[in-house]
Short mmCIF file of C-alpha atoms and ligand atoms in Angstrom, two decimals:
data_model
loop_
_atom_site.label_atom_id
_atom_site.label_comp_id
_atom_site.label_asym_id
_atom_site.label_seq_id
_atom_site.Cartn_x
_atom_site.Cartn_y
_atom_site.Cartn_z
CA UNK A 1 -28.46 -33.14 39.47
CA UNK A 2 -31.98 -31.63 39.54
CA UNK A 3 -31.98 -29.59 36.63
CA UNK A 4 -33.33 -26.09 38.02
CA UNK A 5 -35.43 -24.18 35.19
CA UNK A 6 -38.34 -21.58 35.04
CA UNK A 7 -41.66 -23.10 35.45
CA UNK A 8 -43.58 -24.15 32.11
CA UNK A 9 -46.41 -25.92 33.39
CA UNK A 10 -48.34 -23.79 35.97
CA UNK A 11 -51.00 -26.77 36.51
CA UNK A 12 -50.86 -27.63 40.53
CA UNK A 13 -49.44 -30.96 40.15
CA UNK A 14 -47.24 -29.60 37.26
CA UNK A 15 -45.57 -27.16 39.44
CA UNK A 16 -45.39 -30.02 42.06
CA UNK A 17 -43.29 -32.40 39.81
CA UNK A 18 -41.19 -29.96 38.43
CA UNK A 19 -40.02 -28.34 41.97
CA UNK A 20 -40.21 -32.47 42.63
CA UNK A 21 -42.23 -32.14 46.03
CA UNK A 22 -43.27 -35.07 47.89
CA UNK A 23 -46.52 -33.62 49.25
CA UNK A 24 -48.28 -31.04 49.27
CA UNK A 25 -51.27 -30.33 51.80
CA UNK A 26 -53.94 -27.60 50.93
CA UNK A 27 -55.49 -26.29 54.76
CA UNK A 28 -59.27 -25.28 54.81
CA UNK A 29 -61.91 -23.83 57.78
CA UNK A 30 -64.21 -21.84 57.44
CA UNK A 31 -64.91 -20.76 60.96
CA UNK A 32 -61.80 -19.31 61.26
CA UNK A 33 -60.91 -18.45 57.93
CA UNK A 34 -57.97 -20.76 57.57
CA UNK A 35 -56.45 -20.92 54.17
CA UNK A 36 -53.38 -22.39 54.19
CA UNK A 37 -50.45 -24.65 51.94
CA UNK A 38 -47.94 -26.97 53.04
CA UNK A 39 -45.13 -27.76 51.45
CA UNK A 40 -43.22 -30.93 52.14
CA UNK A 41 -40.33 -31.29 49.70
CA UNK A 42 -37.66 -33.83 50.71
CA UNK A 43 -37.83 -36.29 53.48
CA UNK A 44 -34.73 -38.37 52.74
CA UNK A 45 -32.61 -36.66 55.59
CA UNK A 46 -35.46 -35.93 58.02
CA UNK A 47 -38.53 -34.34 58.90
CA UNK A 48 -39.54 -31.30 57.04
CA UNK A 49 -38.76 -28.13 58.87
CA UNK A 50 -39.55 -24.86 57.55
CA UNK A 51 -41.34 -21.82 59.35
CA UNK A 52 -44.66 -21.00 58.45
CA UNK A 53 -45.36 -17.76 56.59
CA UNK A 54 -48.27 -15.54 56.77
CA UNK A 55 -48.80 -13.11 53.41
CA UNK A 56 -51.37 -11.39 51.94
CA UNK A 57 -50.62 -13.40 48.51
CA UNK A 58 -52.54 -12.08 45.17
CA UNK A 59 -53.79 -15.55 44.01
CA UNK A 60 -53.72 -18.42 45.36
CA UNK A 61 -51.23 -19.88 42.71
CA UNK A 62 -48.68 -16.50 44.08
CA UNK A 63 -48.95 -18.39 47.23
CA UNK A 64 -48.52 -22.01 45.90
CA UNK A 65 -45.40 -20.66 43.87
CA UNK A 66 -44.14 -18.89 47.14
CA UNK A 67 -44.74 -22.41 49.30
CA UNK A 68 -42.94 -24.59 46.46
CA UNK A 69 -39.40 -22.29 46.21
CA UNK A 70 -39.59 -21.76 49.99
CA UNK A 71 -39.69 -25.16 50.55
CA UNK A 72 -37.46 -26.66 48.13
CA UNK A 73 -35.22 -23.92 49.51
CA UNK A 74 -34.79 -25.83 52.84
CA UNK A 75 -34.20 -28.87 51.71
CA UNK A 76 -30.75 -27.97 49.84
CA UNK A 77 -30.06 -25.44 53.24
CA UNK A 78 -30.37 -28.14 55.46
CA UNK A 79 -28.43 -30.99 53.37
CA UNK A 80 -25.17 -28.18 52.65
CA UNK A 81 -25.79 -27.63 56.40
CA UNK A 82 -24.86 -31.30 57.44
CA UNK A 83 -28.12 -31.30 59.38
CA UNK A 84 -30.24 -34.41 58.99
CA UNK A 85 -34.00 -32.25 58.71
CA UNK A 86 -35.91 -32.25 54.88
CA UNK A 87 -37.40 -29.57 53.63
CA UNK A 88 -40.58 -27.75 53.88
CA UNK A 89 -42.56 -24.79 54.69
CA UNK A 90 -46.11 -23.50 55.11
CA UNK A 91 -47.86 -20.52 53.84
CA UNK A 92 -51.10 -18.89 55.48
CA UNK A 93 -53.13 -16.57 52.90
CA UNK A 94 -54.43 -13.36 54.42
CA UNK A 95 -53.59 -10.41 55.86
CA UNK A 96 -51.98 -11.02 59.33
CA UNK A 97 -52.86 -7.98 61.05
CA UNK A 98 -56.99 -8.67 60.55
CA UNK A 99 -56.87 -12.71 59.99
CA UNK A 100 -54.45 -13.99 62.35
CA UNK A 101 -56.58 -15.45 65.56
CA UNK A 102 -55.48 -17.97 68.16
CA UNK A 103 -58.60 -20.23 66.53
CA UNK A 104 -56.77 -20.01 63.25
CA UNK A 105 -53.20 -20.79 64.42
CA UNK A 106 -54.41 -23.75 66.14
CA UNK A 107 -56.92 -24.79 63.16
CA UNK A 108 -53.31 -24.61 61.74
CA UNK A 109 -51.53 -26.37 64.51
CA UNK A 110 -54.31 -29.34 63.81
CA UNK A 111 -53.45 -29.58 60.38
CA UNK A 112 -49.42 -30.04 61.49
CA UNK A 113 -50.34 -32.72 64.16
CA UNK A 114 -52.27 -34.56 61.18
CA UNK A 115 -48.88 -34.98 59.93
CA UNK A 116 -47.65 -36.64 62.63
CA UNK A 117 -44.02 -35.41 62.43
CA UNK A 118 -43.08 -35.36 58.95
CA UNK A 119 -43.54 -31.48 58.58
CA UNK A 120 -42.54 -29.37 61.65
CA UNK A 121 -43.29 -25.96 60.89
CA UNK A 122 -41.40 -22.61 63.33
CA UNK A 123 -41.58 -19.10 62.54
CA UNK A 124 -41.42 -16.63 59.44
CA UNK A 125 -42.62 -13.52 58.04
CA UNK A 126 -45.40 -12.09 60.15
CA UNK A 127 -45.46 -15.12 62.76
CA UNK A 128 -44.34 -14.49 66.21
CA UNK A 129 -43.09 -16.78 68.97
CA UNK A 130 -45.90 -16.50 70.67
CA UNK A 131 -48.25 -17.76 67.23
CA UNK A 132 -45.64 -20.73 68.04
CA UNK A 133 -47.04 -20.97 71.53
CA UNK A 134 -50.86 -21.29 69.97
CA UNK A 135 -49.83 -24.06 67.67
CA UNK A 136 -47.98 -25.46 70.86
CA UNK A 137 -50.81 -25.82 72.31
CA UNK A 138 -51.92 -28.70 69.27
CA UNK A 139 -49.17 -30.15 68.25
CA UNK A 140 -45.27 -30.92 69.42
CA UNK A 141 -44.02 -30.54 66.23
CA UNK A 142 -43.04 -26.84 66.19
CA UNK A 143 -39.38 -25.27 66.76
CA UNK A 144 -38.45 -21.90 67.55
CA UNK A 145 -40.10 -21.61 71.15
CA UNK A 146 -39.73 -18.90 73.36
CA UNK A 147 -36.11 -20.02 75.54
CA UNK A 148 -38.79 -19.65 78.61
CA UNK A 149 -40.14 -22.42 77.01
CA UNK A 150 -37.02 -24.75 76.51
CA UNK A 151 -36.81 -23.69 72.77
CA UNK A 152 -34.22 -21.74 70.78
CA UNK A 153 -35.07 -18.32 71.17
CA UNK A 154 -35.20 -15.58 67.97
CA UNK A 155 -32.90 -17.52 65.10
CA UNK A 156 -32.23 -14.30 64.11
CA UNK A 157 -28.69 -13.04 65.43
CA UNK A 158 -27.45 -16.93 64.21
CA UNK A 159 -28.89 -16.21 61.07
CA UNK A 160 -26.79 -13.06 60.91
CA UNK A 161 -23.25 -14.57 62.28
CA UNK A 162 -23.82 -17.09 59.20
CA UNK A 163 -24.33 -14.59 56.79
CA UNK A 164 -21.17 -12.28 57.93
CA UNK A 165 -19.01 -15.47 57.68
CA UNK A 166 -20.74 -16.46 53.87
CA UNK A 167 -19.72 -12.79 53.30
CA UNK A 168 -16.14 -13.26 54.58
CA UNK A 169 -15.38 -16.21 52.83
CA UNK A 170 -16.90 -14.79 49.24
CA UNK A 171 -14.57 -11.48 50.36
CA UNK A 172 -11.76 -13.81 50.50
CA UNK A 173 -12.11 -15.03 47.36
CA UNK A 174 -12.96 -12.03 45.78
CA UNK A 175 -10.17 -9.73 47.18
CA UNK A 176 -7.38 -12.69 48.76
CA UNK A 177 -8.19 -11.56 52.12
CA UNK A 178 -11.46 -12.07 54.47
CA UNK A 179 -10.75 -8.64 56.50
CA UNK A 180 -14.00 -6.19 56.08
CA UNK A 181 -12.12 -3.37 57.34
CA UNK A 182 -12.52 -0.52 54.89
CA UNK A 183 -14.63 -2.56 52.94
CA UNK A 184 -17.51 -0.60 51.50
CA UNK A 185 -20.38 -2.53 51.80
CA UNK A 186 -24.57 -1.58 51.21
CA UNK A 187 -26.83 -3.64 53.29
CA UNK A 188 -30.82 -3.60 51.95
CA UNK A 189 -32.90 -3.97 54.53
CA UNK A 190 -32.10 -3.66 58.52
CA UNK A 191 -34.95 -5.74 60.25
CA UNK A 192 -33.74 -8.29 62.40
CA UNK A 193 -31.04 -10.07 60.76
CA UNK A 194 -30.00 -6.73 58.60
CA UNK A 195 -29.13 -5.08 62.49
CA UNK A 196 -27.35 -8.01 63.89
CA UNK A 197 -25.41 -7.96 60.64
CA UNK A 198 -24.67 -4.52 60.63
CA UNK A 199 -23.08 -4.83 64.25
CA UNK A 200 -20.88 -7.12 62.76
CA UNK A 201 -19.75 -5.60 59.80
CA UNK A 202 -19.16 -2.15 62.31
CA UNK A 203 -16.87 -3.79 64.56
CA UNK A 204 -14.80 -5.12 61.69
CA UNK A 205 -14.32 -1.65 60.47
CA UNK A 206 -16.34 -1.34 57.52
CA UNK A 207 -17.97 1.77 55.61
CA UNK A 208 -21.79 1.16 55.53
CA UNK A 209 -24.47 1.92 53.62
CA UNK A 210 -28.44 1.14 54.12
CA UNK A 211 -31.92 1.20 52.90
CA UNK A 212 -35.16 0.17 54.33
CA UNK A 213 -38.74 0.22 53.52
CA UNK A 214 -39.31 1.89 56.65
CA UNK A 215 -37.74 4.78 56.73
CA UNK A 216 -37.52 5.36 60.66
CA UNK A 217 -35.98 2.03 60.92
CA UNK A 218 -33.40 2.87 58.18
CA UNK A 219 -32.59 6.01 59.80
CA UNK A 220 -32.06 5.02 63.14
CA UNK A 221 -29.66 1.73 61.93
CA UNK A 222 -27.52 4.82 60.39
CA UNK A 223 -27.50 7.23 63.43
CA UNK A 224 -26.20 3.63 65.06
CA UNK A 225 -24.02 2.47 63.21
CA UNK A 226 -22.32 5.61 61.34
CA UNK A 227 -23.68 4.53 57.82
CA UNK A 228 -25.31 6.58 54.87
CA UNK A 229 -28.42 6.29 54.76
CA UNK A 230 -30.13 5.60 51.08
CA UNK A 231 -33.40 5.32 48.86
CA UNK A 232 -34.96 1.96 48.48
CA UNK A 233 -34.10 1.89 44.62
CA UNK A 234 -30.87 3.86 45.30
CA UNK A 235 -29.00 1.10 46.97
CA UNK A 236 -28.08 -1.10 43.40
CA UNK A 237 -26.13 2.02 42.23
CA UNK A 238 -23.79 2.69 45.14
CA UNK A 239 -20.11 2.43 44.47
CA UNK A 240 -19.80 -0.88 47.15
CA UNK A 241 -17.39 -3.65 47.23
CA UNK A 242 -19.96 -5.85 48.75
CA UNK A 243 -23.93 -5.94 48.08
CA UNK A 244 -26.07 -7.83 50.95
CA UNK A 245 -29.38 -8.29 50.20
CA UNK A 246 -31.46 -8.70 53.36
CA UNK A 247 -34.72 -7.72 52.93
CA UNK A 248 -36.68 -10.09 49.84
CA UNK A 249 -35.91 -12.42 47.54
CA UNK A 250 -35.30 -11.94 43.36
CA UNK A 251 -33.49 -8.19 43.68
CA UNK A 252 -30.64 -9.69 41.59
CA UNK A 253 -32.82 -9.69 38.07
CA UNK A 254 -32.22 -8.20 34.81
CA UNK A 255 -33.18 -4.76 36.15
CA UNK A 256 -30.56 -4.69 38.68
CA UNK A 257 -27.82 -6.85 37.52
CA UNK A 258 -26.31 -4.01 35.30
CA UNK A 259 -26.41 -1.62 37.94
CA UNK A 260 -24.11 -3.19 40.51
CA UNK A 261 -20.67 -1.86 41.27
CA UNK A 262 -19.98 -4.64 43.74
CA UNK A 263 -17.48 -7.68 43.38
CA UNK A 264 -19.25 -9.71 46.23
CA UNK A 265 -22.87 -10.53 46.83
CA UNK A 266 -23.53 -12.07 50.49
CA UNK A 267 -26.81 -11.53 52.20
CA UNK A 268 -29.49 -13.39 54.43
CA UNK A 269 -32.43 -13.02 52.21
CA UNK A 270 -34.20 -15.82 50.67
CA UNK A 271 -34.30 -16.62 46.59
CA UNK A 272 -31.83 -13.95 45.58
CA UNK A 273 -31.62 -14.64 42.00
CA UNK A 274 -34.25 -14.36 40.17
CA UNK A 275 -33.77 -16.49 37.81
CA UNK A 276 -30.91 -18.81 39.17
CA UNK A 277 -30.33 -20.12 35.17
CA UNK A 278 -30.13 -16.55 33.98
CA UNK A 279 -28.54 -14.56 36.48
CA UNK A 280 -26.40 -17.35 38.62
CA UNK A 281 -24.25 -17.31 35.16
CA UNK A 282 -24.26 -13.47 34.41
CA UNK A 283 -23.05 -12.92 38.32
CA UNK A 284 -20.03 -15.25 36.98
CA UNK A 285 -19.87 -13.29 33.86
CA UNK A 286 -19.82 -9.80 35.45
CA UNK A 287 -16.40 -11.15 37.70
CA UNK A 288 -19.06 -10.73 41.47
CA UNK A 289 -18.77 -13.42 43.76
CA UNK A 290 -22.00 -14.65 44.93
CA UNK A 291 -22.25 -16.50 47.82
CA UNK A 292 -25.22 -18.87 47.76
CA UNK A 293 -28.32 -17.75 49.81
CA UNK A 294 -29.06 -20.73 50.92
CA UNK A 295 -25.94 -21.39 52.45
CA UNK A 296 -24.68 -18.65 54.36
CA UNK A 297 -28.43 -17.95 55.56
CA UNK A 298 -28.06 -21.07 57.50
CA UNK A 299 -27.50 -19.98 60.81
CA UNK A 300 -31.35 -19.86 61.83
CA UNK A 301 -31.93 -23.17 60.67
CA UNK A 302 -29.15 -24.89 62.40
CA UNK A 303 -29.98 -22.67 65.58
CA UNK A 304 -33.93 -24.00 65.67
CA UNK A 305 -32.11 -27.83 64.59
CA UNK A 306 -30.72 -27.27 68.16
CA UNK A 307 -34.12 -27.27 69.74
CA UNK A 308 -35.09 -30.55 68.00
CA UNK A 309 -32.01 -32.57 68.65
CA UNK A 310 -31.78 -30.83 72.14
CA UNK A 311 -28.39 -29.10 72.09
CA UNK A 312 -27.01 -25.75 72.71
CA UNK A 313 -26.68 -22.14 71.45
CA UNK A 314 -23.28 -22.31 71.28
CA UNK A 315 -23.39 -25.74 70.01
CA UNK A 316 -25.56 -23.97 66.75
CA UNK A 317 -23.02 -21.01 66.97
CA UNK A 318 -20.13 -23.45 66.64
CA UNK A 319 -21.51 -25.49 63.75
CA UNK A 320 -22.90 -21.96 62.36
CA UNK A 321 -18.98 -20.75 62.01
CA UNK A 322 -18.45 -23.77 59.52
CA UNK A 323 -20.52 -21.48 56.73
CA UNK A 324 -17.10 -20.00 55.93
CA UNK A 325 -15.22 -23.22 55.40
CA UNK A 326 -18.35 -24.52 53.22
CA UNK A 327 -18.62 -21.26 51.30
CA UNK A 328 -14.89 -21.48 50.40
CA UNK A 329 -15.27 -25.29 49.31
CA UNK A 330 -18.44 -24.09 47.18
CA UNK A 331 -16.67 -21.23 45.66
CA UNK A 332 -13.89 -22.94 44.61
CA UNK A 333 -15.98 -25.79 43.15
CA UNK A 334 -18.00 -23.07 41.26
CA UNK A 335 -14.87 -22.00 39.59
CA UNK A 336 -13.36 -25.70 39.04
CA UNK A 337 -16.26 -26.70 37.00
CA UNK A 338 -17.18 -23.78 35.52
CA UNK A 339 -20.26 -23.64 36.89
CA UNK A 340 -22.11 -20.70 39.50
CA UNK A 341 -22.07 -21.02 42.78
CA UNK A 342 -25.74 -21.59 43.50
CA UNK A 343 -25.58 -24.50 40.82
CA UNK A 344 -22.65 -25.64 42.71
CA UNK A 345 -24.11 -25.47 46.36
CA UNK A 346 -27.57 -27.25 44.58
CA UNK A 347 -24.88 -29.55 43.88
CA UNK A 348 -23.14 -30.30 46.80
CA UNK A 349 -26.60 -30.57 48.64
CA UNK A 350 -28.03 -33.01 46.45
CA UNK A 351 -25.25 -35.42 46.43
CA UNK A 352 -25.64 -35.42 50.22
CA UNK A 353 -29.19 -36.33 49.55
CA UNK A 354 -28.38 -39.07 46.85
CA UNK A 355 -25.89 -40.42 48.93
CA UNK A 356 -27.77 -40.81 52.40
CA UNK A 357 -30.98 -41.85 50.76
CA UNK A 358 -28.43 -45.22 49.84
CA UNK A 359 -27.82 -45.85 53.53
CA UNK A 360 -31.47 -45.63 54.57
CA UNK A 361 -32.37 -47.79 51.90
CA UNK A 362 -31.72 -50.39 54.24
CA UNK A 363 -34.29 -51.41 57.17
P1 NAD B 1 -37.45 -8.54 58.87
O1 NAD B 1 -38.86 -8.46 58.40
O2 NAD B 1 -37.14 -8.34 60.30
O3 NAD B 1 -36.55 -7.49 58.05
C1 NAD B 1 -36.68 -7.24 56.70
C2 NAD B 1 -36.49 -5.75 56.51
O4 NAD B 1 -36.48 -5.48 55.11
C3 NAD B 1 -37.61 -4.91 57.12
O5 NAD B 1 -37.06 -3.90 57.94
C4 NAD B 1 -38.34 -4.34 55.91
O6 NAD B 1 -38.87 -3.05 56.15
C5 NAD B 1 -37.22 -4.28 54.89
N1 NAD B 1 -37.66 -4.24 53.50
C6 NAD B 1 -38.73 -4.83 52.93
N2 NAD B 1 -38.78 -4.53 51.61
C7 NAD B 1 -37.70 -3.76 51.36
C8 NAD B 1 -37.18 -3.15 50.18
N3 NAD B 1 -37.78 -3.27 48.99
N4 NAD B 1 -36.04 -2.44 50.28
C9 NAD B 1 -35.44 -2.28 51.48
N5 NAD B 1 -35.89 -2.84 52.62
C10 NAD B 1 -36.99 -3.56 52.55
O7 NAD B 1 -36.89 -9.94 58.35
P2 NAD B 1 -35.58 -10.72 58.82
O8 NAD B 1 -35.96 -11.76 59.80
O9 NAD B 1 -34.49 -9.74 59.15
O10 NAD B 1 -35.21 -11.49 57.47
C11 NAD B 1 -34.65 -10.81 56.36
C12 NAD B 1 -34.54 -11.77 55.19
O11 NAD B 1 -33.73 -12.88 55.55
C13 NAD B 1 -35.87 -12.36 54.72
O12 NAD B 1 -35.80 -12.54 53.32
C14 NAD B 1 -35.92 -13.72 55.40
O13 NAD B 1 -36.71 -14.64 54.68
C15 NAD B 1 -34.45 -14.10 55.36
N6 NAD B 1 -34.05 -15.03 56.42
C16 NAD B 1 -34.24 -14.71 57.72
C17 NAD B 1 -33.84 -15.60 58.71
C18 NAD B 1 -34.01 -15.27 60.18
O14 NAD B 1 -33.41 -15.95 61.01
N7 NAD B 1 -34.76 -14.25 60.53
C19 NAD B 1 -33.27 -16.82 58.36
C20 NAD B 1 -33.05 -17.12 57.01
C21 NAD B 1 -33.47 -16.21 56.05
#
């Protein structure tokens, strides 16, 4: 296994080997202002899919760092996912709201045709289906289409049915039974997976609490859906059973970690852990299930896989379910070896890898 560890050498191809990426493309015009990374991480399963992200990074090496975990990300979520994709994942630098032209997205879309399949990039933060439609209009390798356009539509409610059956499975574990009802439960963050979530978690019966960086948005998912509304910083010190983290990445951290009441952790956001040496084992240590990030955030993925290998919604809903039976299997694992469940998940997805790269080592 991979051993997973802070970075020590911050030179570019430093950070490259140690994350272990394949290849990494740096994306220049200066008509249009494109600056852009992609990150291609593992090809042994498949083509690199990963949504392209626009952010108004601090330094370039922010946004290096950002393309590098984002992309190495995907790789392990589509290997635990049984779907046969690598991983990778663009960044564009800039603000989106003043950069973000239909020149520059297809300047962008050339530099994914150059690649001729190996990376296909779909949607993230501040990209829009239609930004899909301009790099359409360059290259075929982009998922997540509008469904008026034969593609998979917004990833995001499959995203959320993945996450609320991560969170049932580390509930089972924690308390012996998956039922929500009653179940206290903050939720940080209601964009568009934190809503679809929330429906979820209301039918089953549970007692919700929010935040959101907007506060309009946060207000209106409580009026909805009968929950207490919250500060942003607020939300670690709630008396909860569950925490679901579903807004950004590294809120578990040594800041946090002593403030949480909760005996589960199951959300859809991205790089939970800070530190996934430090605080994987301190989760473990502190008696709260965590259910890998990775894993239960799935759903999208394995929604936009649809669209590439041409099958259905409910086809990605059905295969989308199996993120409780995996969870389970990870948890259990986690606690076998006496390991964490992230390290256990990295685990499982890697010996997928190791074990398929044998097969295709044959022409
Ligand atoms: P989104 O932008 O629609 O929602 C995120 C919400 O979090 C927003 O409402 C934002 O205001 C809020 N937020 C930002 N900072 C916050 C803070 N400090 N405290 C509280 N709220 C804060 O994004 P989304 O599509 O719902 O995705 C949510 C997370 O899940 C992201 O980390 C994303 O990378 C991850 N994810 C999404 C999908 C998907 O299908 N959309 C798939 C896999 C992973």
């Amino acid at each position: 296994m991979v051993e997973i560890k802070a970075l020590t050498d911050t030179s570019v191809f430093g950070q490259i080997a140690e994350h272990q990426h394949e290849q990494v493309v740096f994306c220049h015009d200066h008509e249009t202002g494109l600056r852009a990374i992609i990150g291609i991480h593992n090809t042994v399963l498949g083509p690199a899919l990963g949504g392209t992200r626009m952010w108004h990074y601090a330094s370039d090496a922010e946004a290096l760092n950002d393309v590098l975990r984002l992309s190495r990300g995907m790789t392990y979520k589509a290997a635990i996912s049984g779907l046969n994709l690598g991983g990778g994942k663009a960044v564009i630098i800039g603000d989106a709201k003043t950069l973000k032209t239909e020149a520059l997205l297809r300047k962008f879309g050339r530099f994914v045709k150059n690649l001729n399949g190996k990376y296909i990039t779909a949607e993230d933060v501040n990209m829009t289906t239609k930004d899909m439609e301009y790099i359409r209009m360059e290259t075929k390798h982009v998922a997540g289409l509008p469904e008026s356009m034969g593609g998979s539509g917004d990833p995001s409610p499959v995203t959320a049915f993945g996450t609320y059956m991560g969170m049932k499975a580390a509930a089972k574990k924690a308390f012996g039974s998956d039922s929500l009802a009653g179940k206290r439960i903050a939720v940080q963050g209601v964009g568009h997976v934190g809503t679809y979530l929330l429906e979820y978690l209301q039918k089953e019966g549970a007692k919700l609490v929010l935040t959101d960086y907007y506060e309009d948005r946060a207000l209106e998912a409580a009026t909805r859906f009968g929950a207490k509304m919250v500060g942003l910083d607020e939300i670690y010190d709630q008396d909860v059973d569950i925490y679901s983290p579903c807004a950004l990445g590294a809120t578990i951290n040594d800041d946090t970690i002593g403030r949480l009441k909760c005996q589960v952790i199951a959300g859809c956001a991205n790089n939970q852990l800070q530190n996934e040496n430090v605080h994987g084992p301190a989760l473990v240590e502190r008696g709260i299930v965590y259910a890998p990030d990775f894993l239960i955030n799935a759903g999208g993925l394995i929604n936009v896989y649809s669209e590439v290998v041409g099958s259905s919604r409910q086809g990605a809903l059905n295969q989308t379910e199996k993120i409780f039976d995996i969870t389970t299997q990870v948890l259990n694992k986690a606690e076998q070896e006496g390991s964490h469940p992230q390290a256990a998940a990295t685990k499982q997805a890697e010996e997928r890898i190791a074990s398929l790269g044998k097969v295709k080592s044959t022409y």
